[in-house]
XYZ file of C-alpha atoms in Angstrom:
702
model
C -28.777 -35.739 7.697
C -28.980 -33.471 10.675
C -32.354 -31.781 11.220
C -30.845 -28.925 13.227
C -27.918 -26.571 12.735
C -24.408 -26.792 14.079
C -22.257 -23.987 15.518
C -18.462 -24.099 15.683
C -16.758 -22.306 18.557
C -13.085 -21.646 17.827
C -10.659 -21.904 20.701
C -7.476 -19.864 20.343
C -4.388 -22.018 20.048
C -1.507 -21.573 22.476
C 0.746 -19.170 20.602
C 3.104 -18.437 23.457
C 6.328 -17.077 22.021
C 9.727 -18.423 22.908
C 10.836 -14.842 23.400
C 9.867 -11.312 22.593
C 12.106 -11.139 19.527
C 11.653 -12.996 16.237
C 14.618 -14.010 14.101
C 14.235 -12.370 10.701
C 14.401 -15.050 7.989
C 15.075 -17.507 10.846
C 18.676 -16.295 11.163
C 19.863 -16.739 14.751
C 22.737 -14.321 15.328
C 24.315 -16.254 18.192
C 24.209 -19.576 16.375
C 25.603 -18.094 13.164
C 28.369 -16.277 15.053
C 29.312 -19.462 16.905
C 29.424 -21.473 13.679
C 31.592 -18.912 11.898
C 34.040 -18.757 14.812
C 34.296 -22.554 14.926
C 34.894 -22.732 11.180
C 37.252 -19.732 11.300
C 35.513 -17.917 8.457
C 33.814 -14.565 7.967
C 30.038 -14.584 7.612
C 28.503 -14.050 4.172
C 24.762 -13.397 4.241
C 22.939 -15.509 1.618
C 19.723 -13.471 2.015
C 21.323 -10.059 1.371
C 24.421 -10.829 -0.664
C 27.119 -8.422 -1.767
C 25.563 -8.296 -5.235
C 23.819 -5.675 -7.404
C 20.311 -6.898 -6.498
C 20.890 -5.794 -2.892
C 21.560 -2.253 -4.097
C 18.304 -1.763 -5.953
C 16.209 -2.199 -9.063
C 16.083 1.130 -10.906
C 18.290 4.082 -9.975
C 20.586 1.618 -8.212
C 19.803 -1.282 -10.538
C 22.454 -3.614 -12.020
C 22.837 -1.568 -15.229
C 22.562 1.890 -13.686
C 25.508 4.285 -14.113
C 25.138 5.113 -10.396
C 26.305 1.594 -9.491
C 29.289 1.452 -11.834
C 32.502 0.998 -9.869
C 30.815 -0.063 -6.613
C 32.800 -2.646 -4.686
C 31.700 -4.389 -1.515
C 34.321 -4.175 1.214
C 34.552 -5.078 4.852
C 35.412 -2.296 7.360
C 39.026 -3.474 7.795
C 39.460 -2.986 4.028
C 38.208 0.607 4.381
C 39.881 1.678 7.637
C 43.052 0.542 9.326
C 41.457 0.390 12.772
C 37.700 -0.054 12.307
C 35.490 0.346 15.343
C 31.820 -0.400 15.790
C 31.428 2.631 18.107
C 34.001 5.340 18.768
C 33.443 6.570 22.321
C 29.666 7.192 22.524
C 27.039 7.130 19.812
C 26.063 10.689 18.890
C 23.785 12.262 16.313
C 26.865 13.938 14.865
C 28.143 10.468 13.909
C 25.632 10.112 11.078
C 26.428 11.622 7.669
C 24.167 11.043 4.677
C 25.581 9.365 1.569
C 24.375 9.073 -2.039
C 20.866 7.939 -1.118
C 17.718 9.953 -0.443
C 17.056 8.434 2.958
C 17.446 11.518 5.141
C 14.174 10.491 6.842
C 15.858 7.345 8.142
C 19.029 9.163 9.170
C 17.109 11.940 10.933
C 15.301 9.290 12.967
C 18.549 7.461 13.747
C 20.101 10.729 14.862
C 17.205 11.411 17.229
C 17.518 7.884 18.596
C 21.067 8.549 19.825
C 19.697 11.015 22.386
C 18.032 8.167 24.295
C 20.557 5.411 25.121
C 17.970 2.836 26.229
C 16.028 3.187 23.001
C 19.240 2.994 21.017
C 20.405 -0.167 22.784
C 17.145 -1.842 21.787
C 17.879 -1.165 18.112
C 21.670 -1.519 18.254
C 22.476 -4.365 20.653
C 25.693 -3.682 22.597
C 28.803 -5.874 22.809
C 29.410 -5.845 19.063
C 32.884 -4.975 17.840
C 35.723 -5.756 15.434
C 38.115 -7.030 18.088
C 36.736 -9.864 20.231
C 34.757 -12.708 18.666
C 34.727 -10.967 15.305
C 33.337 -13.038 12.431
C 32.046 -10.393 10.012
C 28.498 -10.673 11.384
C 26.348 -8.044 13.154
C 22.706 -7.744 14.141
C 20.105 -5.030 14.783
C 16.533 -5.055 16.018
C 13.498 -3.295 14.557
C 9.820 -3.219 15.444
C 7.791 -4.609 12.565
C 3.998 -4.700 12.634
C 3.476 -5.773 16.204
C 6.697 -7.630 16.992
C 10.427 -7.050 17.305
C 12.628 -8.742 14.716
C 16.358 -9.396 14.921
C 18.050 -8.732 11.561
C 21.433 -10.332 10.833
C 23.854 -8.906 8.259
C 27.422 -9.421 7.158
C 29.695 -6.369 7.220
C 30.425 -6.107 3.486
C 29.521 -2.528 2.564
C 29.155 -0.754 -0.813
C 32.132 1.486 -1.567
C 33.382 3.559 -4.498
C 36.981 4.747 -4.720
C 37.562 3.345 -1.252
C 34.798 5.452 0.357
C 31.424 4.333 1.652
C 28.696 5.031 -0.898
C 25.856 5.449 1.532
C 25.725 6.572 5.172
C 28.988 7.068 6.998
C 30.200 8.400 10.322
C 31.902 11.724 10.866
C 34.595 9.566 12.469
C 35.885 7.602 9.489
C 36.844 4.541 11.540
C 33.311 4.158 12.998
C 30.832 1.827 11.274
C 27.671 1.417 13.344
C 25.673 3.907 11.170
C 26.605 2.126 7.922
C 25.810 -1.298 9.367
C 22.497 -0.068 10.827
C 21.551 1.288 7.402
C 22.434 -2.038 5.766
C 20.248 -3.974 8.210
C 17.328 -1.633 7.517
C 17.909 -1.967 3.767
C 17.788 -5.759 4.118
C 14.542 -5.526 6.064
C 13.017 -3.438 3.256
C 14.413 -5.391 0.320
C 17.281 -3.184 -0.928
C 19.126 0.081 -0.390
C 17.044 1.739 -3.077
C 13.864 0.793 -1.206
C 14.902 3.406 1.388
C 14.744 6.218 -1.181
C 12.181 8.787 0.003
C 10.129 8.457 3.146
C 8.873 10.000 6.357
C 10.744 10.337 9.626
C 7.927 8.736 11.562
C 8.171 5.531 9.567
C 11.660 4.949 10.933
C 10.663 6.284 14.374
C 7.976 3.597 14.608
C 10.385 0.881 13.448
C 12.922 1.994 16.057
C 10.485 2.103 18.973
C 7.160 0.407 18.292
C 5.601 3.785 19.037
C 2.662 5.474 17.349
C 3.135 8.329 14.916
C 1.214 11.586 14.582
C 1.535 14.299 11.935
C 0.738 17.980 12.517
C 0.210 20.480 9.701
C 2.299 23.475 10.744
C 0.308 25.799 8.486
C -2.758 25.164 10.668
C -1.078 24.384 14.000
C -2.921 23.801 17.262
C -2.722 26.815 19.614
C -0.730 24.846 22.196
C 1.867 23.512 19.750
C 4.905 24.574 21.788
C 3.433 22.836 24.831
C 2.864 19.706 22.695
C 6.518 19.765 21.628
C 7.702 20.409 25.203
C 5.614 17.505 26.468
C 6.888 15.255 23.677
C 10.502 16.079 24.633
C 9.761 15.352 28.308
C 8.182 12.002 27.376
C 11.151 11.182 25.151
C 8.994 11.134 22.059
C 10.910 11.249 18.803
C 10.220 14.166 16.460
C 10.993 15.167 12.899
C 10.008 18.020 10.599
C 10.227 18.901 6.911
C 9.506 21.547 4.265
C 7.132 20.505 1.489
C 8.149 20.640 -2.152
C 5.919 21.736 -5.037
C 7.643 19.586 -7.671
C 10.455 16.986 -7.813
C 12.972 19.590 -8.915
C 12.766 21.242 -5.492
C 13.984 18.115 -3.704
C 16.913 19.043 -1.440
C 16.927 22.605 -2.813
C 18.604 25.027 -0.391
C 16.755 28.205 0.550
C 18.483 31.576 1.204
C 17.822 30.976 4.923
C 20.002 27.836 4.897
C 17.145 25.325 4.997
C 16.670 22.345 2.665
C 13.338 21.583 1.002
C 11.945 18.060 0.879
C 14.441 17.103 3.565
C 13.902 15.543 7.001
C 15.219 17.282 10.116
C 15.293 15.950 13.663
C 13.889 17.991 16.543
C 16.181 17.318 19.443
C 15.282 19.926 22.063
C 13.226 22.918 23.213
C 13.915 25.844 25.457
C 12.557 29.237 26.454
C 14.694 32.333 26.900
C 13.645 35.669 28.375
C 14.281 38.988 26.679
C 12.633 42.381 27.278
C 10.255 40.805 29.800
C 8.893 38.283 27.328
C 9.580 34.609 26.951
C 10.836 33.437 23.560
C 10.235 29.755 22.671
C 13.097 28.067 20.813
C 13.213 24.773 18.892
C 16.470 22.846 18.445
C 16.877 21.039 15.117
C 19.483 18.935 13.359
C 20.183 18.384 9.672
C 21.271 14.716 9.175
C 23.808 15.887 6.596
C 25.867 17.127 9.536
C 26.124 20.493 7.778
C 24.003 23.199 6.061
C 22.287 25.171 8.811
C 19.683 27.860 9.410
C 21.225 31.337 9.202
C 18.390 33.425 10.670
C 17.484 34.439 14.229
C 19.184 32.349 16.925
C 21.393 30.577 14.400
C 24.944 29.696 15.473
C 26.373 33.160 14.774
C 23.282 35.245 15.507
C 23.829 38.427 17.493
C 20.785 37.540 19.608
C 22.897 35.206 21.739
C 24.694 38.256 23.154
C 21.431 39.282 24.802
C 21.589 36.288 27.167
C 23.707 35.918 30.255
C 26.896 33.959 29.705
C 25.797 30.856 31.610
C 22.626 30.401 29.568
C 24.405 31.266 26.326
C 27.129 28.696 27.006
C 24.450 26.118 27.809
C 22.375 26.646 24.658
C 24.454 28.185 21.902
C 25.745 25.736 19.301
C 28.880 26.598 17.413
C 30.368 24.813 14.431
C 29.071 23.453 11.156
C 27.559 20.240 12.527
C 24.001 20.538 11.217
C 22.620 21.471 14.648
C 20.879 24.820 15.258
C 18.128 26.699 17.122
C 15.108 28.458 15.633
C 12.563 30.783 17.178
C 9.085 29.232 17.258
C 7.474 31.689 14.858
C 10.332 31.198 12.360
C 9.888 27.446 12.685
C 6.195 27.781 11.823
C 6.932 30.161 8.966
C 9.385 27.902 7.147
C 8.454 24.310 8.023
C 5.277 22.519 6.918
C 4.961 19.195 8.767
C 5.805 18.032 12.275
C 5.963 14.305 13.006
C 5.825 12.988 16.571
C 6.363 9.373 17.594
C 4.835 8.687 20.992
C 6.323 5.773 22.880
C 4.036 2.879 23.791
C 4.275 -0.323 25.829
C 5.992 -1.868 22.757
C 8.841 0.623 23.113
C 12.008 0.047 25.093
C 10.495 2.292 27.705
C 7.601 4.678 27.996
C 8.330 7.501 30.408
C 4.868 7.968 31.838
C 3.168 6.878 35.033
C -0.027 6.161 33.115
C 0.817 4.216 29.938
C -1.520 3.931 26.992
C -3.909 0.973 26.792
C -3.346 -0.497 23.356
C -4.876 -3.156 21.114
C -4.059 -4.179 17.565
C -5.242 -6.364 14.716
C -3.305 -7.649 11.712
C -5.278 -8.317 8.548
C -5.313 -7.751 4.812
C -7.416 -6.309 2.038
C -8.160 -9.016 -0.549
C -9.429 -8.022 -3.984
C -13.041 -9.056 -4.466
C -13.460 -10.037 -0.815
C -12.869 -7.034 1.458
C -10.842 -4.494 -0.551
C -13.853 -2.207 -0.827
C -12.183 1.185 -1.169
C -13.289 4.410 0.509
C -16.834 5.614 1.045
C -16.997 7.010 -2.497
C -17.456 3.421 -3.682
C -20.748 2.576 -1.997
C -21.258 -0.741 -3.777
C -18.135 -2.216 -2.175
C -17.360 0.004 0.832
C -19.381 -2.164 3.233
C -17.158 -5.187 2.512
C -14.072 -3.582 4.129
C -12.726 -4.991 7.421
C -14.611 -3.523 10.387
C -13.669 -3.205 14.047
C -15.620 -2.380 17.186
C -13.975 -0.227 19.852
C -15.707 0.392 23.173
C -14.338 3.376 25.108
C -14.766 3.246 28.867
C -14.844 6.755 30.273
C -13.196 7.533 33.603
C -15.698 8.493 36.286
C -16.450 12.195 36.064
C -15.027 12.494 32.539
C -17.315 12.895 29.555
C -14.701 12.382 26.858
C -11.969 9.874 26.033
C -8.742 10.323 24.085
C -8.171 7.724 21.397
C -5.317 7.310 18.934
C -6.057 5.190 15.874
C -3.121 4.164 13.695
C -3.416 2.308 10.375
C -0.256 0.891 8.815
C 0.149 -0.901 5.469
C 2.744 -3.648 5.482
C 5.793 -4.473 3.371
C 5.117 -1.967 0.588
C 8.747 -0.826 0.245
C 9.713 -4.369 -0.698
C 7.218 -4.197 -3.555
C 8.947 -1.275 -5.259
C 11.197 -3.672 -7.154
C 8.116 -5.083 -8.943
C 6.269 -1.803 -9.419
C 4.297 -1.658 -6.185
C 4.512 1.257 -3.780
C 2.493 2.744 -0.940
C -1.263 2.773 -1.482
C -3.429 5.696 -0.403
C -4.992 4.482 2.851
C -7.194 5.925 5.577
C -10.040 5.046 7.915
C -13.481 6.170 9.007
C -15.034 6.065 12.474
C -18.755 5.769 13.184
C -20.858 5.777 16.326
C -22.174 2.242 16.445
C -24.584 0.500 18.797
C -24.970 -3.068 17.616
C -23.565 -5.777 15.397
C -25.588 -7.181 12.502
C -25.513 -9.967 9.945
C -23.563 -9.469 6.740
C -26.615 -8.674 4.604
C -27.887 -6.163 7.171
C -24.480 -4.507 7.512
C -24.426 -3.922 3.771
C -27.471 -1.648 3.978
C -26.716 -0.159 7.390
C -23.153 1.015 6.731
C -24.108 2.765 3.495
C -26.585 4.939 5.402
C -24.359 5.808 8.376
C -22.682 9.200 8.743
C -19.022 9.078 9.861
C -17.856 10.946 12.950
C -14.255 10.885 11.748
C -12.772 10.860 8.250
C -9.007 10.501 8.250
C -7.027 11.883 5.313
C -6.158 9.357 2.606
C -2.431 9.505 1.948
C 0.110 7.292 0.196
C 2.169 6.723 3.342
C 2.866 3.634 5.397
C 1.133 5.054 8.502
C -1.995 7.140 8.934
C -2.694 8.156 12.538
C -5.224 10.409 14.215
C -5.876 11.600 17.777
C -9.559 12.007 18.656
C -11.581 13.192 21.643
C -14.772 11.105 21.781
C -17.562 10.497 24.302
C -17.544 7.059 25.984
C -19.370 4.499 23.883
C -19.045 2.007 21.059
C -17.456 2.942 17.739
C -16.953 1.252 14.402
C -13.585 1.751 12.668
C -13.353 0.879 8.969
C -9.788 0.878 7.535
C -9.666 1.119 3.739
C -7.590 1.790 0.695
C -8.783 4.807 -1.280
C -9.555 2.793 -4.411
C -11.379 -0.563 -4.347
C -9.726 -3.863 -5.323
C -6.274 -2.805 -4.044
C -4.556 -5.518 -2.033
C -2.253 -5.132 0.938
C -1.685 -6.432 4.439
C -2.263 -3.964 7.261
C -2.160 -3.532 11.008
C -4.686 -1.369 12.881
C -3.693 -0.163 16.347
C -5.862 1.628 18.886
C -4.495 3.486 21.936
C -6.591 4.945 24.761
C -5.854 6.530 28.114
C -8.631 4.502 29.733
C -9.598 0.859 29.245
C -11.056 -0.180 25.920
C -12.315 -3.302 24.205
C -11.335 -3.931 20.602
C -12.531 -6.694 18.300
C -13.139 -7.440 14.665
C -16.748 -7.377 13.505
C -17.180 -11.008 12.569
C -19.765 -13.783 12.379
C -19.831 -16.978 14.349
C -19.251 -20.134 12.336
C -22.587 -21.865 11.851
C -24.627 -23.970 9.445
C -28.375 -23.496 9.911
C -30.721 -26.478 10.022
C -31.935 -25.843 6.469
C -28.434 -26.563 5.170
C -28.943 -30.269 5.879
C -32.627 -30.496 5.000
C -33.948 -31.538 1.608
C -35.167 -28.556 -0.359
C -38.542 -28.301 -2.032
C -38.590 -29.506 -5.653
C -42.226 -28.690 -6.446
C -42.835 -32.120 -7.909
C -44.148 -35.382 -6.559
C -41.973 -38.429 -6.173
C -43.631 -39.899 -9.255
C -42.879 -36.776 -11.244
C -39.295 -36.746 -10.018
C -38.887 -40.398 -10.950
C -39.923 -39.612 -14.498
C -37.616 -36.569 -14.444
C -34.812 -38.752 -13.155
C -35.421 -41.346 -15.889
C -35.446 -38.590 -18.499
C -32.105 -37.250 -17.241
C -30.572 -40.681 -17.151
C -32.048 -41.507 -20.559
C -30.422 -38.427 -22.031
C -27.176 -39.488 -20.464
C -27.496 -42.970 -22.016
C -27.561 -41.374 -25.436
C -24.073 -40.133 -24.710
C -21.492 -42.430 -26.252
C -19.838 -42.946 -22.903
C -22.952 -43.162 -20.735
C -23.112 -46.971 -20.592
C -19.786 -46.980 -18.802
C -21.318 -45.143 -15.846
C -24.966 -46.173 -15.586
C -25.497 -49.340 -13.557
C -28.273 -51.883 -13.905
C -29.548 -51.305 -10.358
C -30.263 -47.686 -11.237
C -27.507 -46.136 -9.143
C -25.740 -43.019 -10.358
C -22.000 -42.540 -10.211
C -19.924 -39.334 -10.145
C -19.132 -39.887 -13.826
C -22.844 -40.106 -14.664
C -23.514 -36.994 -12.579
C -20.849 -35.146 -14.540
C -22.579 -36.075 -17.816
C -25.968 -34.943 -16.496
C -24.503 -31.604 -15.356
C -22.899 -30.898 -18.704
C -26.088 -31.736 -20.608
C -28.367 -29.788 -18.253
C -26.339 -26.582 -17.921
C -25.761 -26.398 -21.672
C -29.432 -25.460 -21.946
C -29.180 -22.645 -19.374
C -27.503 -19.498 -20.662
C -27.768 -17.875 -17.219
C -25.176 -20.324 -15.866
C -21.555 -20.255 -16.923
C -19.248 -23.112 -16.067
C -15.676 -24.096 -16.677
C -16.707 -27.721 -16.933
C -17.700 -29.838 -13.952
C -14.599 -31.491 -12.605
C -14.683 -35.064 -11.399
C -13.578 -33.802 -7.973
C -16.692 -31.586 -7.735
C -18.974 -34.442 -8.799
C -17.370 -36.778 -6.255
C -17.879 -34.148 -3.532
C -21.557 -33.779 -4.453
C -22.164 -37.522 -4.512
C -20.483 -37.868 -1.129
C -22.827 -35.462 0.676
C -25.896 -37.514 -0.384
C -24.348 -40.998 -0.255
C -25.783 -42.342 3.003
C -24.353 -45.856 2.743
C -20.920 -44.968 1.398
C -21.221 -46.891 -1.856
C -19.840 -44.060 -3.955
C -23.066 -44.003 -5.997
C -26.544 -42.552 -5.493
C -29.847 -44.356 -5.463
C -33.027 -42.593 -6.559
C -33.931 -41.145 -3.115
C -30.375 -40.011 -2.506
C -30.238 -38.363 -5.894
C -33.550 -36.615 -5.178
C -32.018 -35.080 -2.037
C -28.921 -33.977 -3.942
C -30.923 -32.598 -6.871
C -33.105 -30.571 -4.499
C -29.977 -28.964 -3.022
C -28.510 -28.290 -6.463
C -31.713 -26.564 -7.627
C -31.749 -24.500 -4.393
C -28.140 -23.454 -4.968
C -28.895 -22.657 -8.603
C -31.682 -20.318 -7.462
C -29.334 -18.640 -4.933
C -26.583 -18.313 -7.545
C -28.954 -16.699 -10.042
C -30.351 -14.338 -7.388
C -26.917 -13.067 -6.379
C -25.570 -12.846 -9.921
C -26.767 -9.257 -9.970
C -25.232 -8.271 -13.297
C -26.625 -11.420 -15.003
C -23.172 -12.315 -16.248
C -23.612 -16.006 -15.560
C -20.913 -15.732 -12.906
C -20.894 -14.323 -9.415
C -18.444 -11.786 -8.017
C -16.689 -13.135 -4.923
C -18.092 -10.085 -3.137
C -21.551 -11.520 -3.895
C -20.385 -14.948 -2.684
C -20.482 -13.697 0.902
C -24.204 -12.896 0.575
C -24.923 -16.117 -1.308
C -23.385 -18.176 1.488
C -25.673 -16.469 3.980
C -28.702 -17.197 1.792
C -27.695 -20.860 1.709
C -27.671 -20.985 5.511
C -23.957 -20.665 6.197
C -22.538 -18.096 8.621
C -18.774 -18.008 8.291
C -16.086 -15.915 9.891
C -14.140 -13.420 7.800
C -11.042 -15.599 7.642
C -12.905 -18.520 6.118
C -14.786 -16.338 3.619
C -11.447 -14.897 2.523
C -10.059 -18.380 1.906
C -13.166 -19.456 0.022
C -12.886 -16.399 -2.224
C -9.280 -17.245 -3.005
C -9.990 -20.946 -3.485
C -13.076 -20.703 -5.691
C -12.619 -17.350 -7.432
C -10.739 -17.134 -10.729
C -8.044 -14.605 -11.607
C -10.734 -11.943 -12.049
C -12.301 -12.904 -8.712
C -15.359 -14.372 -10.421
C -17.123 -17.588 -9.344
C -18.803 -19.676 -12.037
C -21.610 -22.132 -11.320
C -19.507 -25.289 -11.053
C -17.119 -23.553 -8.628
C -20.117 -22.429 -6.571
C -21.434 -26.007 -6.431
C -17.981 -27.201 -5.402
C -17.916 -24.582 -2.625
C -21.359 -25.675 -1.391
C -20.355 -29.340 -1.454
C -17.162 -28.530 0.425
C -19.060 -26.667 3.170
C -21.677 -29.419 3.406
C -18.907 -31.929 3.958
C -17.130 -29.805 6.581
C -20.258 -29.105 8.624
C -21.379 -32.723 8.231
C -18.169 -33.734 10.001
C -18.841 -31.117 12.700
C -22.357 -32.474 13.210
C -21.021 -35.977 13.722
C -18.490 -34.609 16.237
C -21.323 -33.143 18.331
C -21.564 -35.999 20.806
C -23.815 -34.069 23.210
C -26.185 -33.176 20.369
C -26.465 -29.626 21.686
C -25.639 -28.135 18.295
C -22.196 -26.828 19.341
C -18.662 -28.141 18.850
C -15.435 -26.517 20.035
C -12.317 -26.716 17.866
C -8.836 -25.228 18.014
C -8.041 -22.700 15.294
C -5.400 -24.902 13.664
C -7.648 -27.973 13.943
C -10.416 -26.051 12.157
C -8.096 -24.877 9.370
C -6.774 -28.380 8.847
C -10.271 -29.847 8.819
C -11.454 -27.329 6.240
C -8.217 -27.830 4.242
C -7.881 -24.093 3.814
C -4.332 -23.648 5.077
């Protein structure tokens, strides 16, 4: 075997995309449209059918009274002259239906103010006249990429009326079809029940969301809102509720609690030599408006000159109204701002944000360590290094960090919902090995602690000195699983990378371990083991006259030996494990081990037994997969996070525990993989370079 170690350098595979849009569920709109036109039939979507399961699972479930009488109809069955868009798309088009998704509708209403953003989400040239085949498509940003979502135009109706969102113009259907596409993306219509405006803002733009507590607002809040309007940022606001019964409760001032409003404009008017800041809002219901100062019929408008009054004053029950800034702060609780980024259709700034992102997941037992309260597991969480390069003459950098959990709305049908997530940021100077990080991170003091909230996105804006920082994204509780994406935005250049280990097997991995017995003593030990095996009724089938040992004989020896050791729990040594172990010591490829080969293998097994026992900290006879990471390091293996994750899933049981036979199988597997790498090292410099897919295929971990 190799006397020295071997390091694997992974080379990124060419992942060049065919385009900047991915077909959701591999449905190509143009190809499907062409096929339907050729076959002269209307499209029926097999992935989001006109069936009860597309409506929901509980309130809108198949046996719910709320779904009784619902019929799916195409627009021409609802209106005599259906149109995709009547004239221009306006925020007044969107009227909420019997679904608590005002957050989505408020965001859609804001989107109509910016035609280029809207065209990205609602591709033009769709209609019910030319090349109509009952198929439409919309595009949404999803976790780092744009996806094109195809739907048919069968819509839920009751008594001939649309059940969910509709347009103020009854013959217009783009809002209802947009809602259906978003429902498909999230699993059902009911999955859209309850949410935050910024969630939809991000999906419409690829931007980054920020939340501001209006009860402790920054002193320059009006300037922040003005700047956001100038930069075409999308904004929403809401009033908190104290209990579920307050949801959509109307206040005497004409406002609705637990309801999402769009902010669609700002202005300043002058009266009595003072400037009065005004905020323009819209209720997505298209009705129910503020009735206080500067409302539609307020006498304050008479104080302005006619030109300014005609420009600003809104008349009519359309859900749109103005509020004075101090009234806005008095009644509303949360402001959400979505800042456009390079992922957006456009970002109206001469100096765009520098952004980086990473997509990963928390895996129970491996890296789902929970927040800092759980010190025993916190250090296992994913970790990322960000280096902030300060502009010359500047002593501080602005950084936005945004953590997003993926696909949680889809999980509502099976009892999963948003987890409480957050992140911590530390000043950090150097990277360390896994075992050193465990002790180091527990003693570090965070510079930033984000709030932990059960929302899809948690974002913070921070002013930090140039330098290197460690970001640790976590769920609040340990052992909670979810995929996530972490994005970092800075005004100046930054470097962003996952804290990871190189892939390496140290020299000791291949070297025979010390057995603390002479060859003569081991021979007698070997004969004793084999003699015990002969006593087994089946032993004579496996033991050969030339004193070679087969995988079957090794299996018998393992069972007999471990039965005497209560500190080792096994699930039985599989023949596959025994064959793997024989293979790593079988120098001539006979499939059996001679005495010297068995001595090498036995020395490794005793070394691994010692490591297993050392890292079985609770003396349960099994090892937590969290402890597996440290055990691998003790055995001489340095592995990247991706491979450790796969090993945990492959060798851990349902409770994420690793018994002794699974640990031996893992060791044998790694010995085999790195043995192949050593033989590939033609230059004998201890380094081989492999493509990422080639490495995954070689390790059989895909």
